[in-house]
């Protein structure tokens, strides 16, 4: 099933960063090269203090893309959960594709995710990944156990947000997520649990080079 061209402007690609200056340019490059036409790319930074925001600004001044660009910059870090809620208060779309500032997305991530959501009529999509280290070298190619059929529910409960694409209907029923004690993993376990309730499609295709480091990118926990 092909997405109607009229719906293409309703796909939002959310690139979310916090203190990821070492990796943000690679993440921006992969966002700008997405194959899905007429994306709304939303570049979101939650009060980075390591130069991430300055690198984003410089990148936007010197690079061009066919996609539309919007930025959401916080002057101070408000925490992952509150920031995600804030983003969804400001952005409306039919499908949301999530990406992290320290990962490298496949150029097909938005297209594959959006078309799978359209085909399966599920509320969420999760993809497989290739794990990389800080230097970008491959560690291993399988991060989560995914079913063979794209219409089967994924049994993995802890799904990082940047491996998930969500529909607007899901967003309306789940967000805003309660803030307070949620760290990133706790928040995503909550979202993943609700995804299982509403229906999750999956693809075994590796759509993300997922960077494993010992550094926290969540900032504050509220």
Short mmCIF file of N, CA and C in Angstrom, two decimals, residues 6 13 26 29 41 64 68 95-97 124 128 150 152 160 168 170 179 186 196 206-207 215:
data_model
loop_
_atom_site.label_atom_id
_atom_site.label_comp_id
_atom_site.label_asym_id
_atom_site.label_seq_id
_atom_site.Cartn_x
_atom_site.Cartn_y
_atom_site.Cartn_z
N UNK A 6 -0.86 13.29 -0.54
CA UNK A 6 -1.43 14.36 0.26
C UNK A 6 -1.08 14.22 1.74
N UNK A 13 9.68 14.04 11.68
CA UNK A 13 10.89 13.34 12.09
C UNK A 13 11.48 14.14 13.24
N UNK A 26 26.54 13.80 12.72
CA UNK A 26 26.19 12.56 12.02
C UNK A 26 24.69 12.33 12.06
N UNK A 29 23.07 14.77 9.60
CA UNK A 29 23.28 14.32 8.21
C UNK A 29 22.30 13.23 7.83
N UNK A 41 11.21 17.96 9.58
CA UNK A 41 12.27 17.58 10.50
C UNK A 41 12.29 18.57 11.65
N UNK A 64 21.91 22.10 3.38
CA UNK A 64 20.56 22.26 2.82
C UNK A 64 19.90 20.90 2.63
N UNK A 68 11.42 20.28 5.18
CA UNK A 68 11.16 21.45 5.99
C UNK A 68 11.79 21.27 7.38
N UNK A 95 2.11 10.87 11.62
CA UNK A 95 3.09 9.90 12.09
C UNK A 95 4.30 10.63 12.67
N UNK A 96 4.84 10.10 13.75
CA UNK A 96 6.03 10.66 14.38
C UNK A 96 7.16 9.63 14.31
N UNK A 97 8.29 10.04 13.75
CA UNK A 97 9.47 9.19 13.66
C UNK A 97 10.49 9.77 14.63
N UNK A 124 2.10 1.72 16.39
CA UNK A 124 3.53 1.93 16.59
C UNK A 124 4.32 0.97 15.72
N UNK A 128 14.72 -3.00 13.92
CA UNK A 128 15.94 -3.57 14.43
C UNK A 128 17.06 -2.56 14.29
N UNK A 150 5.79 -8.70 9.99
CA UNK A 150 5.69 -7.29 10.41
C UNK A 150 4.39 -6.96 11.13
N UNK A 152 3.05 -9.01 13.51
CA UNK A 152 3.03 -9.61 14.83
C UNK A 152 3.42 -8.58 15.87
N UNK A 160 13.55 1.52 23.20
CA UNK A 160 14.00 2.92 23.19
C UNK A 160 13.16 3.76 22.25
N UNK A 168 -0.59 9.61 15.44
CA UNK A 168 -1.20 10.70 16.18
C UNK A 168 -2.27 10.20 17.14
N UNK A 170 -2.24 7.42 18.83
CA UNK A 170 -1.54 6.94 20.02
C UNK A 170 -1.11 8.12 20.88
N UNK A 179 5.14 13.45 34.58
CA UNK A 179 6.53 13.76 34.89
C UNK A 179 6.77 13.51 36.38
N UNK A 186 12.69 4.30 32.09
CA UNK A 186 11.40 4.10 32.73
C UNK A 186 10.27 4.63 31.86
N UNK A 196 2.11 -2.01 23.24
CA UNK A 196 1.65 -3.39 23.14
C UNK A 196 0.13 -3.46 23.24
N UNK A 206 17.39 -3.31 9.80
CA UNK A 206 18.15 -2.43 10.69
C UNK A 206 18.04 -1.00 10.17
N UNK A 207 17.33 -0.15 10.92
CA UNK A 207 17.09 1.23 10.49
C UNK A 207 17.84 2.25 11.33
N UNK A 215 27.48 7.13 28.73
CA UNK A 215 27.10 8.49 29.04
C UNK A 215 25.58 8.65 29.01
#
